[in-house]
Coordinates of C-alpha atoms and ligand atoms in Angstrom, one line a residue:
M13 CA -31.5 -184.9 147.6
K14 CA -33.5 -181.2 147.0
K15 CA -36.6 -180.5 147.4
T16 CA -37.1 -177.8 144.0
A17 CA -40.2 -175.6 144.4
I18 CA -41.6 -173.6 141.4
I19 CA -42.6 -169.7 143.1
S20 CA -44.7 -167.7 139.7
G21 CA -44.7 -164.1 140.9
V22 CA -40.9 -164.6 142.1
C23 CA -40.0 -160.8 141.0
G24 CA -42.9 -159.9 144.1
Q25 CA -42.2 -158.6 147.6
D26 CA -43.9 -162.5 148.6
G27 CA -41.8 -163.7 145.9
S28 CA -38.9 -162.1 147.3
Y29 CA -38.4 -163.0 150.8
L30 CA -39.8 -166.5 150.1
S31 CA -37.0 -167.1 147.9
E32 CA -35.1 -166.5 150.9
F33 CA -37.0 -169.0 152.9
L34 CA -36.7 -172.2 150.7
L35 CA -32.9 -171.3 150.2
S36 CA -31.5 -170.3 153.0
K37 CA -34.1 -174.4 153.8
G38 CA -31.3 -176.3 150.7
Y39 CA -34.6 -176.0 147.6
K40 CA -33.5 -175.3 144.1
V41 CA -36.1 -172.4 143.2
I42 CA -37.6 -171.8 140.0
G43 CA -39.1 -168.5 139.9
L44 CA -41.8 -167.8 137.4
K45 CA -41.0 -164.1 136.2
R46 CA -43.7 -162.5 133.7
R47 CA -41.4 -160.9 130.6
T48 CA -42.0 -156.8 130.7
S49 CA -39.7 -154.1 129.2
L50 CA -39.0 -152.7 132.2
I51 CA -36.0 -154.3 134.3
T52 CA -38.1 -155.5 137.5
T53 CA -36.3 -158.2 138.7
D54 CA -34.8 -155.7 141.8
R55 CA -35.8 -157.2 144.7
I56 CA -34.0 -161.4 143.3
D57 CA -30.8 -159.4 141.7
H58 CA -29.6 -160.3 144.8
L59 CA -30.0 -164.3 144.9
Y60 CA -28.7 -165.0 141.1
D61 CA -25.6 -165.8 141.8
N62 CA -27.5 -168.5 143.9
E63 CA -27.0 -171.6 141.9
D64 CA -29.9 -173.0 142.8
F65 CA -32.2 -170.0 141.6
I66 CA -33.9 -170.6 138.3
L67 CA -35.3 -167.7 136.8
E68 CA -37.5 -169.1 134.3
Y69 CA -40.0 -166.4 131.6
H70 CA -43.7 -167.4 132.3
D71 CA -47.1 -165.6 131.8
L72 CA -49.9 -167.4 133.8
N73 CA -52.7 -166.4 131.0
D74 CA -50.4 -169.1 128.5
S75 CA -51.0 -172.8 129.6
S76 CA -48.6 -173.8 127.8
S77 CA -45.6 -171.9 130.0
T78 CA -47.4 -174.2 132.4
W79 CA -47.3 -176.9 131.8
R80 CA -44.1 -176.7 130.3
L81 CA -41.3 -175.5 133.3
I82 CA -43.8 -177.6 135.5
S83 CA -43.5 -181.0 133.2
K84 CA -39.1 -179.5 132.8
Y85 CA -38.8 -179.2 136.6
K86 CA -41.6 -181.0 137.9
P87 CA -41.4 -180.1 141.4
D88 CA -41.7 -181.0 144.5
E89 CA -44.0 -177.9 145.7
I90 CA -45.2 -175.2 144.0
Y91 CA -46.5 -171.1 145.1
N92 CA -49.1 -169.5 143.4
L93 CA -47.7 -166.1 144.3
A94 CA -48.5 -164.4 140.5
A95 CA -50.8 -161.5 140.3
Q96 CA -52.0 -158.3 139.1
S97 CA -52.3 -157.1 142.4
H98 CA -53.7 -153.8 143.1
V99 CA -57.3 -154.0 144.0
R100 CA -57.9 -150.4 143.1
V101 CA -56.2 -150.7 139.1
S102 CA -59.0 -153.9 139.0
F103 CA -61.6 -152.2 138.3
D104 CA -59.4 -150.6 135.5
V105 CA -58.2 -153.7 134.4
P106 CA -61.0 -155.6 135.6
E107 CA -60.9 -158.8 132.2
D108 CA -56.4 -159.4 132.7
T109 CA -56.9 -159.3 136.4
V110 CA -59.9 -162.0 137.1
N111 CA -58.5 -164.2 133.9
G112 CA -54.8 -164.3 135.2
I113 CA -55.8 -165.1 139.3
S114 CA -58.7 -167.9 138.1
M115 CA -56.6 -169.2 134.6
G116 CA -53.9 -168.5 136.4
T117 CA -54.8 -171.5 139.4
L118 CA -57.0 -173.5 136.9
H119 CA -54.1 -174.4 134.7
I120 CA -51.4 -175.1 137.1
L121 CA -53.7 -177.3 139.0
E122 CA -54.7 -179.2 135.8
A123 CA -51.7 -178.6 134.5
I124 CA -50.4 -180.4 138.8
R125 CA -53.7 -183.0 138.6
A126 CA -51.8 -184.8 134.9
L127 CA -48.2 -183.8 135.5
V128 CA -46.8 -184.5 139.2
P129 CA -50.1 -185.6 141.7
D130 CA -47.1 -185.7 144.7
C131 CA -46.5 -182.3 144.0
K132 CA -47.9 -180.4 146.6
F133 CA -49.1 -176.0 146.0
Y134 CA -49.8 -173.2 147.8
Q135 CA -52.4 -170.9 146.9
A136 CA -52.3 -166.8 147.5
S137 CA -55.4 -166.1 148.6
S138 CA -56.3 -162.8 149.9
S139 CA -58.8 -161.9 153.1
E140 CA -59.4 -158.7 150.4
M141 CA -62.0 -162.4 149.6
Y142 CA -64.5 -160.9 153.1
G143 CA -65.1 -157.7 151.5
D144 CA -67.8 -156.0 153.8
A145 CA -69.1 -159.2 155.2
P146 CA -69.9 -158.7 158.5
C147 CA -66.1 -158.9 160.7
P148 CA -66.8 -160.9 164.5
E149 CA -65.4 -159.3 166.9
T150 CA -62.7 -161.5 167.2
G151 CA -61.8 -161.3 163.1
Y152 CA -62.4 -162.3 160.1
T153 CA -61.6 -167.6 160.1
E154 CA -61.1 -169.6 157.9
E155 CA -65.3 -169.8 158.0
S156 CA -66.8 -165.8 158.2
R157 CA -68.8 -164.5 154.9
M158 CA -67.2 -164.2 151.9
T159 CA -68.6 -161.0 150.1
P160 CA -66.2 -159.1 147.8
A161 CA -65.6 -156.4 146.5
S162 CA -63.6 -155.5 144.0
P163 CA -62.5 -157.5 140.6
Y164 CA -59.8 -158.6 141.9
A165 CA -61.3 -160.3 145.1
C166 CA -63.8 -161.9 142.9
A167 CA -61.5 -163.6 140.7
K168 CA -59.1 -164.6 144.9
L169 CA -62.1 -166.2 145.7
F170 CA -63.0 -168.5 143.0
A171 CA -59.5 -169.4 142.9
H172 CA -59.9 -170.0 146.7
N173 CA -63.0 -172.2 146.2
L174 CA -61.5 -173.8 142.7
V175 CA -58.4 -174.4 145.2
R176 CA -60.8 -176.5 147.7
N177 CA -62.8 -178.4 145.4
Y178 CA -59.3 -179.4 143.5
R179 CA -58.6 -181.3 147.5
V180 CA -61.1 -182.8 147.6
A181 CA -62.2 -184.5 144.9
Y182 CA -58.6 -185.5 143.8
N183 CA -57.4 -185.6 147.3
M184 CA -54.7 -183.2 145.8
H185 CA -52.8 -181.0 148.5
A186 CA -53.7 -178.5 148.0
S187 CA -53.7 -175.0 150.4
S188 CA -54.6 -172.1 150.0
G189 CA -53.9 -169.3 152.5
I190 CA -56.2 -166.9 153.7
L191 CA -53.1 -163.9 154.1
F192 CA -54.7 -160.8 155.3
N193 CA -52.2 -157.4 154.6
H194 CA -49.1 -157.4 154.3
E195 CA -45.9 -154.9 153.8
S196 CA -42.3 -154.6 153.7
P197 CA -38.9 -152.0 152.6
R198 CA -40.4 -154.0 149.0
R199 CA -43.8 -153.7 148.8
G200 CA -44.4 -152.4 145.7
E201 CA -44.8 -148.3 145.7
T202 CA -48.3 -148.1 144.8
F203 CA -49.3 -149.5 148.0
V204 CA -50.2 -146.7 151.3
T205 CA -48.0 -148.6 153.3
R206 CA -45.2 -148.0 151.1
K207 CA -46.1 -144.8 149.2
I208 CA -46.9 -142.6 153.4
T209 CA -43.0 -144.1 154.3
L210 CA -41.5 -143.1 150.7
A211 CA -43.7 -139.4 150.7
A212 CA -42.4 -139.2 154.3
A213 CA -38.6 -139.7 153.2
R214 CA -38.7 -137.1 150.6
I215 CA -40.4 -133.9 152.5
K216 CA -38.3 -135.5 155.4
L217 CA -35.3 -134.7 152.6
G218 CA -37.1 -131.8 151.4
L219 CA -38.1 -133.7 147.7
Q220 CA -41.7 -134.0 148.3
D221 CA -43.6 -131.3 149.6
K222 CA -48.2 -133.1 148.8
L223 CA -48.7 -136.1 149.7
S224 CA -52.2 -137.3 147.9
L225 CA -54.1 -140.6 149.5
G226 CA -57.9 -141.7 149.3
N227 CA -59.6 -142.9 151.7
L228 CA -57.7 -142.8 155.0
S229 CA -61.0 -144.1 156.5
S230 CA -60.4 -147.9 156.4
Y231 CA -59.0 -150.3 158.8
R232 CA -55.9 -153.2 157.4
D233 CA -55.2 -155.6 160.1
W234 CA -50.7 -155.1 158.3
G235 CA -48.6 -158.0 159.5
F236 CA -44.8 -158.3 157.6
A237 CA -44.4 -159.9 154.9
G238 CA -41.2 -162.0 155.3
D239 CA -43.5 -163.5 158.5
Y240 CA -46.4 -164.0 155.7
A241 CA -43.4 -166.0 154.1
K242 CA -42.9 -168.7 156.7
A243 CA -46.3 -169.2 157.2
M244 CA -47.0 -170.1 153.5
W245 CA -44.3 -172.9 153.7
L246 CA -45.7 -174.2 157.0
M247 CA -48.9 -175.1 155.1
L248 CA -47.0 -177.1 152.3
Q249 CA -45.0 -179.2 155.1
Q250 CA -48.7 -181.1 157.1
D251 CA -50.0 -184.4 156.3
K252 CA -53.1 -182.7 155.2
A253 CA -53.4 -179.1 153.1
D254 CA -56.6 -177.3 154.7
E255 CA -57.1 -173.5 154.6
Y256 CA -55.0 -171.0 157.2
V257 CA -56.1 -166.9 158.0
I258 CA -52.2 -165.1 158.1
S259 CA -52.9 -161.5 160.3
T260 CA -51.9 -159.9 163.4
G261 CA -54.7 -159.6 164.4
H262 CA -54.4 -156.4 165.4
T263 CA -56.2 -154.0 162.7
Y264 CA -55.4 -150.4 161.7
T265 CA -56.8 -147.1 159.4
V266 CA -55.1 -145.6 157.3
K267 CA -55.1 -142.1 159.1
H268 CA -53.4 -144.2 161.2
F269 CA -50.0 -145.1 159.8
L270 CA -50.2 -142.5 158.6
H271 CA -49.7 -140.8 162.6
E272 CA -47.7 -143.4 163.4
V273 CA -45.2 -142.5 160.0
F274 CA -45.0 -139.3 160.0
D275 CA -44.6 -139.0 163.2
I276 CA -41.1 -141.3 163.3
A277 CA -40.4 -138.6 160.3
G278 CA -41.1 -135.7 162.6
L279 CA -43.3 -134.4 160.5
D280 CA -46.8 -132.3 160.9
P281 CA -49.5 -134.6 158.2
E282 CA -52.3 -131.7 158.3
K283 CA -49.2 -129.5 156.3
Y284 CA -48.7 -132.1 153.7
V285 CA -51.1 -134.4 153.3
E286 CA -54.2 -133.8 151.2
I287 CA -57.4 -136.1 149.4
D288 CA -57.6 -137.2 146.2
D289 CA -61.0 -138.4 144.9
R290 CA -59.8 -140.3 141.8
L291 CA -57.8 -142.2 144.8
F292 CA -61.0 -143.8 146.0
R293 CA -62.5 -147.4 145.1
P294 CA -65.9 -147.4 143.4
H295 CA -66.4 -150.3 146.7
E296 CA -63.9 -149.8 149.1
V297 CA -63.3 -152.6 152.1
P298 CA -64.0 -151.0 154.6
Y299 CA -62.0 -153.4 158.4
L300 CA -60.3 -156.7 157.7
L301 CA -59.3 -157.5 160.4
G302 CA -57.8 -161.5 160.8
D303 CA -58.3 -164.6 163.7
S304 CA -55.1 -166.7 163.1
S305 CA -55.7 -169.2 165.7
K306 CA -56.5 -171.9 163.8
A307 CA -52.1 -171.6 162.6
K308 CA -50.9 -170.5 165.3
E309 CA -52.2 -174.3 166.8
V310 CA -52.0 -176.0 163.0
L311 CA -49.1 -175.2 162.1
G312 CA -47.0 -172.6 164.8
W313 CA -47.0 -169.3 163.6
E314 CA -46.6 -166.4 165.3
P315 CA -46.6 -162.8 163.3
E316 CA -43.2 -161.6 164.7
T317 CA -43.7 -158.0 163.8
S318 CA -45.6 -155.3 165.2
F319 CA -46.8 -152.5 163.9
K320 CA -44.4 -149.9 164.8
D321 CA -41.8 -152.0 164.1
L322 CA -43.4 -152.2 160.5
A323 CA -43.9 -149.1 159.7
K324 CA -40.1 -148.1 161.1
M325 CA -39.1 -150.7 159.4
M326 CA -40.6 -148.9 155.9
Y327 CA -39.7 -145.6 156.7
D328 CA -36.2 -146.0 158.0
S329 CA -35.2 -148.1 155.0
D330 CA -36.8 -145.3 152.9
Y331 CA -35.4 -143.0 154.4
K332 CA -31.5 -145.0 153.1
F333 CA -32.8 -145.3 150.0
I334 CA -34.0 -141.8 149.3
L335 CA -31.1 -140.5 150.5
D336 CA -28.7 -143.2 148.0
T337 CA -30.6 -142.2 144.7
E338 CA -32.1 -139.1 145.1
K339 CA -29.9 -136.1 147.7
Ligands
LIG1 O1 -52.1 -150.7 150.4 P1 -54.0 -151.3 150.0 O2 -54.0 -150.6 147.9 O3 -53.7 -152.2 149.6 P2 -55.4 -153.4 150.4 O4 -56.6 -152.9 149.0 O5 -55.6 -153.3 150.9 O6 -54.2 -154.6 149.0 C1 -53.2 -155.6 149.2 O7 -54.0 -155.8 150.5 C2 -54.5 -157.4 149.9 C3 -54.5 -158.5 151.0 O8 -56.4 -157.9 152.2 C4 -53.5 -158.8 149.0 F1 -54.8 -158.4 148.8 C5 -54.3 -156.5 148.0 O9 -53.7 -157.6 146.8 C6 -52.7 -155.6 148.4 O10 -51.3 -156.6 148.2 O11 -55.0 -149.7 150.1 C7 -55.1 -150.3 151.9 C8 -56.6 -149.3 152.2 C9 -57.9 -149.5 151.6 O12 -58.3 -149.6 151.4 C10 -57.1 -147.7 150.2 O13 -58.2 -147.6 149.8 O14 -55.6 -148.0 151.6 C11 -56.7 -147.2 151.1 N1 -55.6 -146.1 149.9 C12 -56.9 -144.6 150.5 N2 -54.9 -143.7 150.3 C13 -55.0 -145.8 149.4 C14 -54.5 -144.4 149.4 N3 -54.2 -147.3 148.7 C15 -53.7 -146.7 147.5 N4 -52.6 -148.2 146.8 N5 -53.3 -145.7 147.3 C16 -54.1 -144.5 147.9 O15 -53.4 -143.7 147.3

């Protein structure tokens, strides 16, 4: 009998990679999508022909939709990936961001407890939760102090703690993956890596002449989103639910990523990049480095894509995309 998995936020980067992964493992996948006036299904359009892939409308702020769908499909696993996930934007729409992440997670946990207590649950926790807490030399672990530095990160920490509470209080199989930044050609265009690879491709093709960026000196531990989807699944295959840091163990500045991509494109960033103060954040996370020793030891998980390969994969994909669509 096929296992059924529900994925909230299925139209996002991670939702699309996880859907592909679960379908390849023989799952029936119920993807939950928020209603928007613009079409946002481009990352999952190629999955429509698969009869095991079903799309349903859902909203994190509408608990009735959460209860109805969990009751309808009685899933074996639920992956909660939905969120307003842009950190800078969370300063502008804090209520929407915080409500969706915190109450959305609570609604799912309560529905599982009442309707499908054996269902396994995955929570998309984030390295943003560490905020500006001091980082150990070898990177943040599951036990490191967390001092979140944005409404988004505060809400993620609330949801992270809630998941732990439900795991202990109700003996639920509820796990959290503390994922460090993970990127891909499917990354949203307003996140810094994709903004850089798209701009480099457009500049190379003579379609853009400036790239505006904010803080170039923050450090991020950047991995490939496709590698990280497998880690989410592995967490739910364990006998015991738990929390895991998922990261590469290497950290680079935004400036370093910029130079890597512009080098690949054969461009000099000094000629094109301008700093725009409006893109700085009221409170920045200066340095993120993760230590995934626990994931390696317990899950047997390790990242497979290097920083250089990730930058090249993203630039090459955007170059082809711009050539096909704009040139
Ligand atoms: O690409 P970013 O917007 O990602 P950020 O804030 O690290 O958050 C991402 O990763 C988290 C995991 O740690 C997720 F939880 C979260 O949902 C999201 O996926 O910014 C990266 C860095 C920041 O320091 C930012 O200040 O790049 C800096 N930056 C500089 N110029 C910029 C820009 N960020 C964006 N988005 N746009 C810029 O023009």
